[in-house]
Amino acid sequence: MKKTDVVIIGAGAVGSALARELSKYRLDVTVIDKNEDVGGDISKSNSAIIHTGYDASPGTLESQLVVAANPMYDRITKDLDVPFARIGAILPAFNDEQFEKLPVLKHKAMMNRVYDVEYKTGEELLKMEPELNPCVKGGLYIPRESIIDPFLLVIGMAENAADNGVHFMLSTKVTDITVENGSVRSVKTDKGDEIRAGFVINAAGLYCDEVASYVGKGDYYVTPRKGQFYILDKNTSCRVSTIVLPIPTKITKGKLMCPTIHGNMLVGPTAEDLLDKTDKRTTADGLASIAADVSKMVPGVMIRDTITQYCGLRAQRNPEGLNIDMYDDLAGYVNISGVRSTGLTGSVAIAKYVVDLMLQNGLKAEFRTDFNPIRRGTPRFDELTDEERRELIRKDPRYGNIVCRCETVTEGQICDAIHRTLGARTVDAVKRRVRAGMGRCQGGFCGPKVIEILSRELGIPVEEIRKNEPGSEMTVGNIR
Ligand SMILES: Cc1cc2nc3c(=O)[nH]c(=O)nc-3n(C[C@H](O)[C@H](O)[C@H](O)COP(=O)(O)OP(=O)(O)OC[C@H]3O[C@@H](n4cnc5c(N)ncnc54)[C@H](O)[C@@H]3O)c2cc1C
């Protein structure tokens, strides 16, 4: 039987942040994920905002951890070479009812110790965002709400953890956790492995209730809350430069419009309670509701400039709330549940909180002196000067071959994405790492070339190259 000190179930934002945090200690750590790639399920499809926590429920663990996490992103994104920008958010009120809610929201921000929230007049907001509905009466400005590349954040944390010695077992589902004399003993997988571990952390996102039931701690259940989005073309004429948020309701933060870190416009999400954890379809009704709601705030929003739509499933815990638990009658087991709408942001603070909890509850671990926090990023060709481009092409001519025209992604970048730590094995994994296929044509031009490069670099036939998970092979063979 294999042995490890800590097993983390799940390589999403939470599991990857935990892997990186634990890699700072002298420990043997193994991350297991059922998916083919790191990056999680929910962590791949969200609004990509690093929240301040201004509107969290004061006094909750979620508010504590989101507020603590926000300032950490300046350092983490530098260390891991993840695109990040503190563009700020505005919360405009367009009628008296909304305007009257502003003091309550500002007070909430104060209770959450987000003291830099400010009132702005309608005039000031229109100066900041000329595309706003001109009947805006005033609103709040939250300067530290930020945008990030969510894929590279999670991949970056996982890669850096792996470079610091954490083992990753991908395409492997945990099917059971065994217990002996009141302590976790091992995890079992669908590959027939049994891995002995002193600690097991359940960071399984939407499926954390299923994993908790393996050890009899499933006293809650998780339902998906669907969020659908539009991504608009970079050239769309109606743009905003901050995150434009609606006044939130009890159920959702509402539908927003903001730039993505790569210059598209993001519009959405919906909030639809479902039962099926696999239902990731976008729907005509859901998308229509986004267009209707967002155009009340930004009347000129050009939905017809859509280049793609997507949908993510928030893990709604019932009863609700972020819970991080260890148990007197089950030593070594850590249960993380209720990571719902702010988990991308919260992940880095959740990781610190969990590791401290483990250290207080029996984990013996020393700090390493050789932990390397830095991840070497893949060069982003589109952001380089002509001089930097020439230098790169001189060192490696593959950087002179543009494969994705929309996003100016080169063969050199795609090869780097494939051969680096926890490298890409599928077309989507390449896309998340270097953006080939993320542009206006959505891979119509570069898709076949990416398949060819993956096939050549991995030494496997093109027919076996997949879009993502098994069953998503993209070609059937040569016709000539
Ligand atoms: C529409 C929407 C908008 C959002 N917007 C934001 C935002 O702007 N900012 C923000 O901070 N947060 C946002 N969130 C929330 C955020 O995306 C999530 O809270 C966060 O990504 C959750 O990360 P996770 O690691 O818990 O889950 P996941 O990313 O789902 O990772 C869990 C992993 O566990 C694996 N797993 C599950 N069961 C098993 C098993 N038995 N064996 C092995 N592996 C298993 C899965 O394969 C998966 O990879 C949003 C979410 C949605 C849906």
Coordinates of C-alpha atoms and ligand atoms in Angstrom, one line a residue:
M1 CA 0.0 0.0 0.0
K2 CA 1.3 3.5 -0.9
K3 CA 1.8 5.9 2.0
T4 CA 1.6 9.6 2.2
D5 CA 1.2 12.1 5.0
V6 CA -1.7 14.1 3.6
V7 CA -4.2 13.3 0.8
I8 CA -6.1 16.2 -0.7
I9 CA -9.3 15.2 -2.6
G10 CA -9.8 17.7 -5.4
A11 CA -7.4 19.9 -7.5
G12 CA -9.7 22.9 -7.9
A13 CA -8.9 26.3 -6.4
V14 CA -9.2 25.0 -2.8
G15 CA -7.3 21.8 -3.3
S16 CA -4.6 23.5 -5.3
A17 CA -4.2 26.3 -2.8
L18 CA -3.9 23.7 0.0
A19 CA -1.4 21.7 -2.0
R20 CA 0.8 24.8 -2.4
E21 CA 0.4 25.8 1.3
L22 CA 1.3 22.3 2.5
S23 CA 4.3 22.2 0.2
K24 CA 5.9 24.8 2.4
Y25 CA 6.3 22.0 5.1
R26 CA 8.4 18.8 5.2
L27 CA 5.5 16.6 4.3
D28 CA 4.6 14.0 1.7
V29 CA 1.4 15.3 0.1
T30 CA -0.8 13.7 -2.6
V31 CA -3.6 15.4 -4.5
I32 CA -6.2 13.2 -6.2
D33 CA -8.6 14.4 -8.7
K34 CA -11.1 12.6 -10.9
N35 CA -10.5 15.0 -13.8
E36 CA -7.9 14.7 -16.5
D37 CA -6.4 18.2 -15.7
V38 CA -5.9 20.2 -12.6
G39 CA -8.1 23.3 -12.3
G40 CA -11.2 21.9 -10.7
D41 CA -14.8 21.9 -12.0
I42 CA -16.3 25.1 -10.5
S43 CA -13.0 26.9 -10.5
K44 CA -13.0 26.8 -14.4
S45 CA -16.4 28.6 -14.8
N46 CA -16.9 31.6 -12.7
S47 CA -16.9 35.4 -12.9
A48 CA -13.1 35.5 -12.2
I49 CA -13.4 38.3 -9.6
I50 CA -11.2 38.6 -6.6
H51 CA -13.7 39.9 -4.1
T52 CA -13.0 42.2 -1.2
G53 CA -15.8 40.5 0.9
Y54 CA -17.5 43.9 1.3
D55 CA -20.9 42.3 1.0
A56 CA -20.4 39.0 2.8
S57 CA -22.5 38.2 5.9
P58 CA -20.5 39.9 8.7
G59 CA -19.1 37.6 11.3
T60 CA -19.1 34.4 9.2
L61 CA -16.1 32.3 8.4
E62 CA -16.6 33.2 4.7
S63 CA -16.4 36.9 5.4
Q64 CA -13.3 36.4 7.6
L65 CA -11.5 34.4 4.9
V66 CA -12.5 36.4 1.8
V67 CA -11.6 39.7 3.5
A68 CA -8.2 38.2 4.5
A69 CA -7.6 36.7 1.1
N70 CA -8.0 39.8 -1.1
P71 CA -4.7 41.5 -0.1
M72 CA -2.8 38.3 -0.6
Y73 CA -3.3 38.5 -4.4
D74 CA -0.7 41.1 -5.1
R75 CA 2.0 38.8 -4.0
I76 CA 0.6 35.5 -5.2
T77 CA -0.1 36.7 -8.7
K78 CA 3.4 38.0 -9.0
D79 CA 5.0 34.9 -7.7
L80 CA 2.9 32.6 -9.9
D81 CA 2.9 34.9 -13.0
V82 CA -0.9 35.1 -13.1
P83 CA -2.6 38.1 -14.9
F84 CA -4.4 40.2 -12.3
A85 CA -5.7 43.8 -12.1
R86 CA -7.2 45.8 -9.3
I87 CA -9.8 47.6 -11.6
G88 CA -12.4 48.2 -8.8
A89 CA -16.1 47.7 -8.8
I90 CA -19.1 50.1 -8.8
L91 CA -22.5 49.4 -7.5
P92 CA -24.9 52.0 -9.1
A93 CA -28.4 52.6 -7.9
F94 CA -30.9 53.6 -10.6
N95 CA -34.1 54.2 -8.5
D96 CA -35.0 55.3 -5.0
E97 CA -35.5 51.8 -3.7
Q98 CA -31.9 50.8 -4.8
F99 CA -30.5 54.1 -3.6
E100 CA -32.0 53.5 -0.1
K101 CA -30.1 50.2 0.1
L102 CA -26.7 51.9 -0.3
P103 CA -26.2 52.9 3.4
V104 CA -27.0 49.3 4.5
L105 CA -24.4 48.0 2.0
K106 CA -21.8 50.5 3.1
H107 CA -22.4 49.6 6.7
K108 CA -22.0 45.9 5.8
A109 CA -18.7 46.7 4.2
M110 CA -17.6 48.5 7.4
M111 CA -18.7 45.5 9.5
N112 CA -16.5 43.4 7.2
R113 CA -13.6 45.8 7.7
V114 CA -13.6 46.8 4.1
Y115 CA -13.1 50.4 4.9
D116 CA -12.1 51.8 1.5
V117 CA -15.7 51.6 0.1
E118 CA -16.9 55.1 -0.9
Y119 CA -20.1 56.8 -2.0
K120 CA -20.1 58.3 -5.5
T121 CA -22.6 60.7 -7.0
G122 CA -24.4 59.8 -10.3
E123 CA -22.2 62.3 -12.0
E124 CA -19.0 60.8 -10.7
L125 CA -20.1 57.3 -11.7
L126 CA -21.0 58.5 -15.2
K127 CA -17.5 60.0 -15.5
M128 CA -16.0 56.7 -14.5
E129 CA -18.4 54.6 -16.7
P130 CA -19.9 56.7 -19.6
E131 CA -21.9 53.7 -20.8
L132 CA -23.9 53.5 -17.5
N133 CA -27.7 54.2 -17.7
P134 CA -27.8 58.0 -17.4
C135 CA -30.5 57.9 -14.8
V136 CA -28.0 56.6 -12.2
K137 CA -28.6 58.3 -8.9
G138 CA -25.4 57.5 -7.2
G139 CA -23.7 54.4 -5.8
L140 CA -20.8 52.7 -4.1
Y141 CA -17.2 52.3 -5.4
I142 CA -15.2 49.3 -4.1
P143 CA -11.6 50.0 -5.3
R144 CA -10.0 46.6 -4.4
E145 CA -12.5 44.4 -6.3
S146 CA -10.2 42.8 -8.9
I147 CA -10.1 40.6 -12.0
I148 CA -7.8 37.6 -12.5
D149 CA -7.1 34.8 -15.0
P150 CA -8.9 32.1 -13.0
F151 CA -7.4 29.2 -15.0
L152 CA -3.8 30.3 -14.5
L153 CA -4.4 31.0 -10.8
V154 CA -5.4 27.4 -10.1
I155 CA -3.0 25.9 -12.6
G156 CA -0.2 28.1 -11.2
M157 CA -0.9 27.0 -7.6
A158 CA -1.0 23.4 -8.6
E159 CA 2.2 23.6 -10.7
N160 CA 4.1 25.4 -8.0
A161 CA 3.0 22.8 -5.5
A162 CA 4.1 20.0 -7.8
D163 CA 7.5 21.8 -8.4
N164 CA 7.8 21.8 -4.6
G165 CA 7.3 18.1 -4.4
V166 CA 3.5 17.5 -4.1
H167 CA 2.3 14.4 -6.1
F168 CA -0.7 14.6 -8.3
M169 CA -2.9 11.7 -9.3
L170 CA -5.2 12.8 -12.0
S171 CA -8.0 10.9 -13.8
T172 CA -8.4 9.1 -10.5
K173 CA -11.6 9.2 -8.4
V174 CA -11.6 8.6 -4.7
T175 CA -14.3 6.0 -4.0
D176 CA -13.9 5.4 -0.3
I177 CA -12.1 6.5 2.8
T178 CA -11.3 3.8 5.4
V179 CA -11.2 4.5 9.2
E180 CA -9.5 2.6 11.9
N181 CA -9.8 3.2 15.7
G182 CA -11.3 6.6 15.2
S183 CA -8.7 7.9 12.7
V184 CA -8.6 8.0 9.0
R185 CA -6.5 5.2 7.6
S186 CA -6.5 5.3 3.8
V187 CA -8.3 6.4 0.7
K188 CA -9.4 4.0 -2.1
T189 CA -9.6 4.9 -5.7
D190 CA -11.4 3.7 -8.9
K191 CA -7.9 2.7 -10.2
G192 CA -7.7 0.0 -7.4
D193 CA -5.1 2.0 -5.4
E194 CA -5.3 2.2 -1.6
I195 CA -3.2 5.0 -0.2
R196 CA -2.5 5.2 3.5
A197 CA -2.6 8.7 4.9
G198 CA -2.5 10.4 8.3
F199 CA -4.7 13.2 7.1
V200 CA -7.4 13.4 4.4
I201 CA -8.8 16.7 3.3
N202 CA -12.1 16.8 1.5
A203 CA -11.8 19.6 -1.1
A204 CA -14.2 18.0 -3.5
G205 CA -16.3 21.0 -4.4
L206 CA -19.8 20.0 -5.7
Y207 CA -19.1 16.5 -4.5
C208 CA -17.9 17.2 -1.0
D209 CA -21.2 15.7 0.4
E210 CA -20.6 12.4 -1.4
V211 CA -17.0 12.3 -0.1
A212 CA -18.1 13.2 3.5
S213 CA -20.6 10.3 3.4
Y214 CA -17.6 7.9 3.0
V215 CA -16.7 8.7 6.6
G216 CA -20.3 9.2 7.9
K217 CA -20.0 13.0 8.0
G218 CA -22.5 13.7 5.4
D219 CA -24.9 15.7 7.6
Y220 CA -25.5 18.2 4.8
Y221 CA -26.0 18.0 1.1
V222 CA -24.9 20.1 -1.9
T223 CA -27.1 21.3 -4.7
P224 CA -25.9 23.1 -7.8
R225 CA -26.8 26.7 -8.4
K226 CA -26.2 27.4 -12.1
G227 CA -24.6 30.6 -13.4
Q228 CA -24.7 31.3 -17.1
F229 CA -22.5 33.9 -18.9
Y230 CA -21.8 35.6 -22.2
I231 CA -18.3 36.5 -23.3
L232 CA -18.3 39.4 -25.8
D233 CA -15.7 40.1 -28.4
K234 CA -12.8 42.3 -27.5
N235 CA -13.9 44.8 -30.2
T236 CA -17.4 45.3 -28.9
S237 CA -18.2 49.0 -28.9
C238 CA -19.9 49.2 -25.5
R239 CA -17.2 48.6 -22.9
V240 CA -16.9 49.2 -19.2
S241 CA -13.6 49.6 -17.3
T242 CA -14.7 48.6 -13.8
I243 CA -16.8 45.7 -12.5
V244 CA -20.4 47.0 -12.8
L245 CA -22.4 45.2 -10.1
P246 CA -26.2 45.4 -9.5
I247 CA -27.5 45.9 -6.0
P248 CA -27.4 42.4 -4.7
T249 CA -30.5 40.3 -3.6
K250 CA -30.6 37.7 -0.9
I251 CA -30.1 34.9 -3.4
T252 CA -27.3 36.3 -5.6
K253 CA -24.9 39.0 -6.2
G254 CA -26.8 39.5 -9.4
K255 CA -25.8 39.9 -13.0
L256 CA -22.7 42.0 -13.7
M257 CA -20.7 43.4 -16.6
C258 CA -17.0 43.7 -16.4
P259 CA -13.8 43.3 -18.5
T260 CA -12.0 40.1 -18.3
I261 CA -8.3 40.2 -17.6
H262 CA -7.7 39.6 -21.3
G263 CA -9.9 42.4 -22.6
N264 CA -13.2 40.7 -23.4
M265 CA -16.4 41.8 -21.8
L266 CA -18.0 39.3 -19.4
V267 CA -21.8 39.5 -18.8
G268 CA -23.7 37.4 -16.3
P269 CA -24.3 35.2 -14.3
T270 CA -27.7 33.8 -13.6
A271 CA -28.5 32.0 -10.3
E272 CA -30.7 29.0 -10.9
D273 CA -31.2 26.3 -8.3
L274 CA -31.0 22.7 -9.7
L275 CA -30.7 19.1 -8.6
D276 CA -28.5 17.7 -11.4
K277 CA -24.8 18.3 -10.7
T278 CA -24.0 17.5 -14.3
D279 CA -26.3 20.0 -16.0
K280 CA -23.9 22.5 -17.5
R281 CA -26.1 23.6 -20.4
T282 CA -26.7 27.2 -21.2
T283 CA -30.3 28.0 -21.9
A284 CA -32.1 30.5 -24.1
D285 CA -34.2 31.7 -21.1
G286 CA -31.2 32.1 -18.8
L287 CA -29.2 34.0 -21.4
A288 CA -32.2 36.2 -22.2
S289 CA -32.5 37.1 -18.6
I290 CA -28.9 38.3 -18.5
A291 CA -29.4 40.5 -21.5
A292 CA -32.6 42.0 -20.0
D293 CA -31.0 42.7 -16.5
V294 CA -27.6 44.0 -17.6
S295 CA -29.1 46.3 -20.2
K296 CA -30.9 48.1 -17.3
M297 CA -27.5 49.1 -16.0
V298 CA -25.6 49.4 -19.3
P299 CA -28.2 50.0 -22.0
G300 CA -25.8 49.8 -24.9
V301 CA -24.4 46.3 -24.0
M302 CA -24.0 44.5 -27.4
I303 CA -25.1 40.9 -26.7
R304 CA -24.8 40.3 -30.5
D305 CA -21.0 40.6 -30.1
T306 CA -21.0 37.3 -28.1
I307 CA -18.2 35.0 -29.0
T308 CA -19.1 32.2 -26.6
Q309 CA -21.4 31.4 -23.6
Y310 CA -20.6 29.2 -20.7
C311 CA -22.1 28.1 -17.4
G312 CA -20.8 27.1 -13.9
L313 CA -22.4 25.4 -11.0
R314 CA -22.0 26.9 -7.5
A315 CA -21.8 24.4 -4.7
Q316 CA -24.8 25.4 -2.6
R317 CA -24.5 23.7 0.8
N318 CA -27.8 22.8 2.6
P319 CA -27.8 24.1 5.3
E320 CA -25.8 26.9 3.9
G321 CA -22.5 28.5 4.9
L322 CA -18.8 27.9 4.6
N323 CA -17.9 25.1 7.0
I324 CA -14.3 23.8 7.7
D325 CA -14.5 21.0 10.2
M326 CA -12.3 18.5 12.0
Y327 CA -13.9 16.0 14.4
D328 CA -13.1 14.6 17.9
D329 CA -14.3 11.2 16.8
L330 CA -12.5 11.1 13.5
A331 CA -8.8 12.2 13.8
G332 CA -7.1 13.3 10.6
Y333 CA -10.2 14.1 8.5
V334 CA -10.8 17.7 7.3
N335 CA -14.1 18.5 5.8
I336 CA -14.5 21.6 3.6
S337 CA -18.0 22.4 2.5
G338 CA -20.1 25.4 1.5
V339 CA -17.4 27.0 -0.7
R340 CA -20.0 28.7 -2.9
S341 CA -19.7 32.1 -4.6
T342 CA -16.4 33.4 -3.3
G343 CA -14.2 30.3 -3.3
L344 CA -11.8 31.4 -6.0
T345 CA -10.9 34.4 -3.9
G346 CA -11.2 32.6 -0.6
S347 CA -9.1 29.6 -1.6
V348 CA -5.7 31.0 -0.6
A349 CA -7.0 32.0 2.9
I350 CA -9.0 28.8 3.3
A351 CA -5.7 26.9 2.7
K352 CA -3.9 28.8 5.4
Y353 CA -6.8 28.3 7.8
V354 CA -7.0 24.6 7.1
V355 CA -3.2 24.0 7.6
D356 CA -3.3 25.9 10.9
L357 CA -6.3 23.8 12.0
M358 CA -4.4 20.6 11.1
L359 CA -1.3 21.8 13.0
Q360 CA -3.5 22.4 16.0
N361 CA -5.0 19.0 15.6
G362 CA -2.1 16.6 15.4
L363 CA -0.3 17.4 12.2
K364 CA 3.5 17.4 12.9
A365 CA 5.3 19.3 10.3
E366 CA 8.4 21.6 10.0
F367 CA 8.7 24.5 7.7
R368 CA 11.0 23.9 4.7
T369 CA 13.8 26.3 4.1
D370 CA 14.0 25.4 0.4
F371 CA 10.3 26.1 -0.6
N372 CA 10.4 28.0 -3.9
P373 CA 7.3 30.3 -4.3
I374 CA 8.1 31.3 -7.8
R375 CA 6.5 29.8 -10.9
R376 CA 8.0 30.4 -14.3
G377 CA 5.2 31.5 -16.6
T378 CA 4.8 30.8 -20.2
P379 CA 5.8 33.9 -22.2
R380 CA 2.7 35.8 -23.4
F381 CA 3.7 36.6 -26.9
D382 CA 0.9 39.1 -27.5
E383 CA 2.1 41.2 -24.6
L384 CA 5.8 41.4 -25.6
T385 CA 7.6 44.3 -27.4
D386 CA 9.0 43.6 -30.9
E387 CA 12.4 43.5 -29.4
E388 CA 11.4 40.8 -26.8
R389 CA 9.6 38.9 -29.5
R390 CA 12.7 38.8 -31.7
E391 CA 14.8 37.7 -28.8
L392 CA 12.4 34.8 -28.0
I393 CA 12.3 33.7 -31.7
R394 CA 16.1 33.8 -31.8
K395 CA 16.2 31.4 -28.9
D396 CA 13.4 29.2 -30.1
P397 CA 12.0 29.6 -33.7
R398 CA 8.7 28.0 -32.7
Y399 CA 7.8 31.3 -31.1
G400 CA 7.8 32.7 -34.7
N401 CA 4.9 30.5 -35.7
I402 CA 1.6 32.0 -34.8
V403 CA -1.0 29.2 -34.3
C404 CA -3.9 31.1 -32.8
R405 CA -4.4 34.3 -34.8
C406 CA -7.2 35.7 -32.6
E407 CA -5.1 35.7 -29.4
T408 CA -1.6 35.7 -31.0
V409 CA -0.5 32.4 -29.5
T410 CA 2.6 30.8 -30.9
E411 CA 3.7 27.2 -31.3
G412 CA 6.4 27.8 -28.8
Q413 CA 3.8 28.7 -26.1
I414 CA 1.7 25.6 -26.9
C415 CA 4.8 23.3 -26.7
D416 CA 5.7 25.0 -23.3
A417 CA 2.1 24.4 -22.1
I418 CA 2.4 20.7 -23.0
H419 CA 5.9 20.0 -21.6
R420 CA 5.8 22.0 -18.3
T421 CA 5.0 20.6 -14.9
L422 CA 1.4 19.1 -14.9
G423 CA 1.4 19.9 -18.7
A424 CA -1.6 20.0 -21.0
R425 CA -2.8 16.7 -22.5
T426 CA -6.0 18.0 -24.1
V427 CA -7.1 20.9 -26.4
D428 CA -9.0 22.6 -23.5
A429 CA -6.0 22.2 -21.2
V430 CA -3.8 24.0 -23.8
K431 CA -6.5 26.7 -24.1
R432 CA -6.6 27.3 -20.4
R433 CA -2.8 27.6 -20.2
V434 CA -2.0 29.8 -23.2
R435 CA -5.4 30.9 -24.6
A436 CA -5.2 29.2 -28.0
G437 CA -8.9 28.9 -29.0
M438 CA -10.2 31.6 -26.6
G439 CA -10.6 34.3 -29.2
R440 CA -13.2 35.4 -31.7
C441 CA -13.2 32.2 -33.8
Q442 CA -13.2 30.0 -30.7
G443 CA -10.6 27.6 -32.2
G444 CA -12.1 27.4 -35.6
F445 CA -8.8 28.2 -37.1
C446 CA -6.2 26.9 -34.6
G447 CA -8.1 23.9 -33.3
P448 CA -6.8 21.4 -35.9
K449 CA -3.3 22.8 -35.5
V450 CA -3.4 22.4 -31.7
I451 CA -4.5 18.8 -32.2
E452 CA -1.5 18.2 -34.5
I453 CA 0.9 19.7 -32.0
L454 CA -0.5 17.8 -29.1
S455 CA -0.3 14.6 -31.2
R456 CA 3.3 15.3 -32.2
E457 CA 4.6 16.4 -28.8
L458 CA 2.8 13.6 -26.8
G459 CA 3.6 11.0 -29.4
I460 CA 0.0 9.8 -29.7
P461 CA -2.3 9.5 -32.8
V462 CA -4.5 12.5 -33.6
E463 CA -7.6 10.3 -33.2
E464 CA -6.7 10.0 -29.5
I465 CA -6.4 13.7 -28.9
R466 CA -9.4 14.9 -26.8
K467 CA -11.1 18.2 -26.2
N468 CA -11.2 17.3 -22.5
E469 CA -12.4 14.2 -20.7
P470 CA -12.6 10.7 -22.2
G471 CA -15.2 10.4 -24.9
S472 CA -14.4 13.9 -26.3
E473 CA -12.0 12.8 -29.0
M474 CA -12.1 15.3 -31.8
T475 CA -11.2 13.4 -35.0
V476 CA -11.9 10.0 -36.5
G477 CA -8.8 9.7 -38.6
N478 CA -7.2 10.8 -41.9
I479 CA -9.4 11.0 -45.0
R480 CA -6.4 11.6 -47.3
Ligands
LIG1 C1 -21.3 31.2 -11.8 C2 -20.2 31.3 -10.7 C3 -19.6 32.5 -10.5 C4 -18.6 32.6 -9.5 N1 -17.8 33.7 -9.4 C5 -16.8 33.8 -8.5 C6 -16.0 35.0 -8.5 O1 -16.1 35.9 -9.2 N2 -15.1 35.0 -7.5 C7 -14.9 34.0 -6.6 O2 -14.0 34.2 -5.7 N3 -15.6 32.9 -6.7 C8 -16.5 32.8 -7.6 N4 -17.3 31.6 -7.8 C9 -17.0 30.5 -6.8 C10 -15.8 29.7 -7.1 O3 -15.6 29.5 -8.5 C11 -15.8 28.4 -6.3 O4 -16.2 28.7 -5.0 C12 -14.5 27.7 -6.3 O5 -14.0 27.6 -7.6 C13 -14.6 26.4 -5.7 O6 -13.4 25.7 -5.8 P1 -13.3 24.2 -5.3 O7 -11.9 23.8 -5.3 O8 -14.1 24.1 -4.0 O9 -14.2 23.3 -6.3 P2 -13.8 22.7 -7.8 O10 -13.1 23.7 -8.6 O11 -15.1 22.1 -8.3 O12 -12.8 21.6 -7.4 C14 -13.2 20.4 -6.8 C15 -12.5 19.2 -7.4 O13 -12.8 18.0 -6.7 C16 -12.7 17.0 -7.7 N5 -13.5 15.8 -7.1 C17 -14.8 15.8 -6.7 N6 -15.0 14.6 -6.2 C18 -13.9 13.8 -6.3 C19 -13.6 12.5 -6.0 N7 -14.5 11.6 -5.4 N8 -12.3 12.0 -6.3 C20 -11.4 12.8 -6.8 N9 -11.7 14.1 -7.2 C21 -12.9 14.6 -6.9 C22 -13.4 17.5 -8.9 O14 -13.0 16.8 -10.1 C23 -12.8 19.0 -8.9 O15 -11.7 19.1 -9.7 C24 -18.3 31.5 -8.7 C25 -18.9 30.2 -9.0 C26 -19.8 30.2 -10.0 C27 -20.4 28.8 -10.3

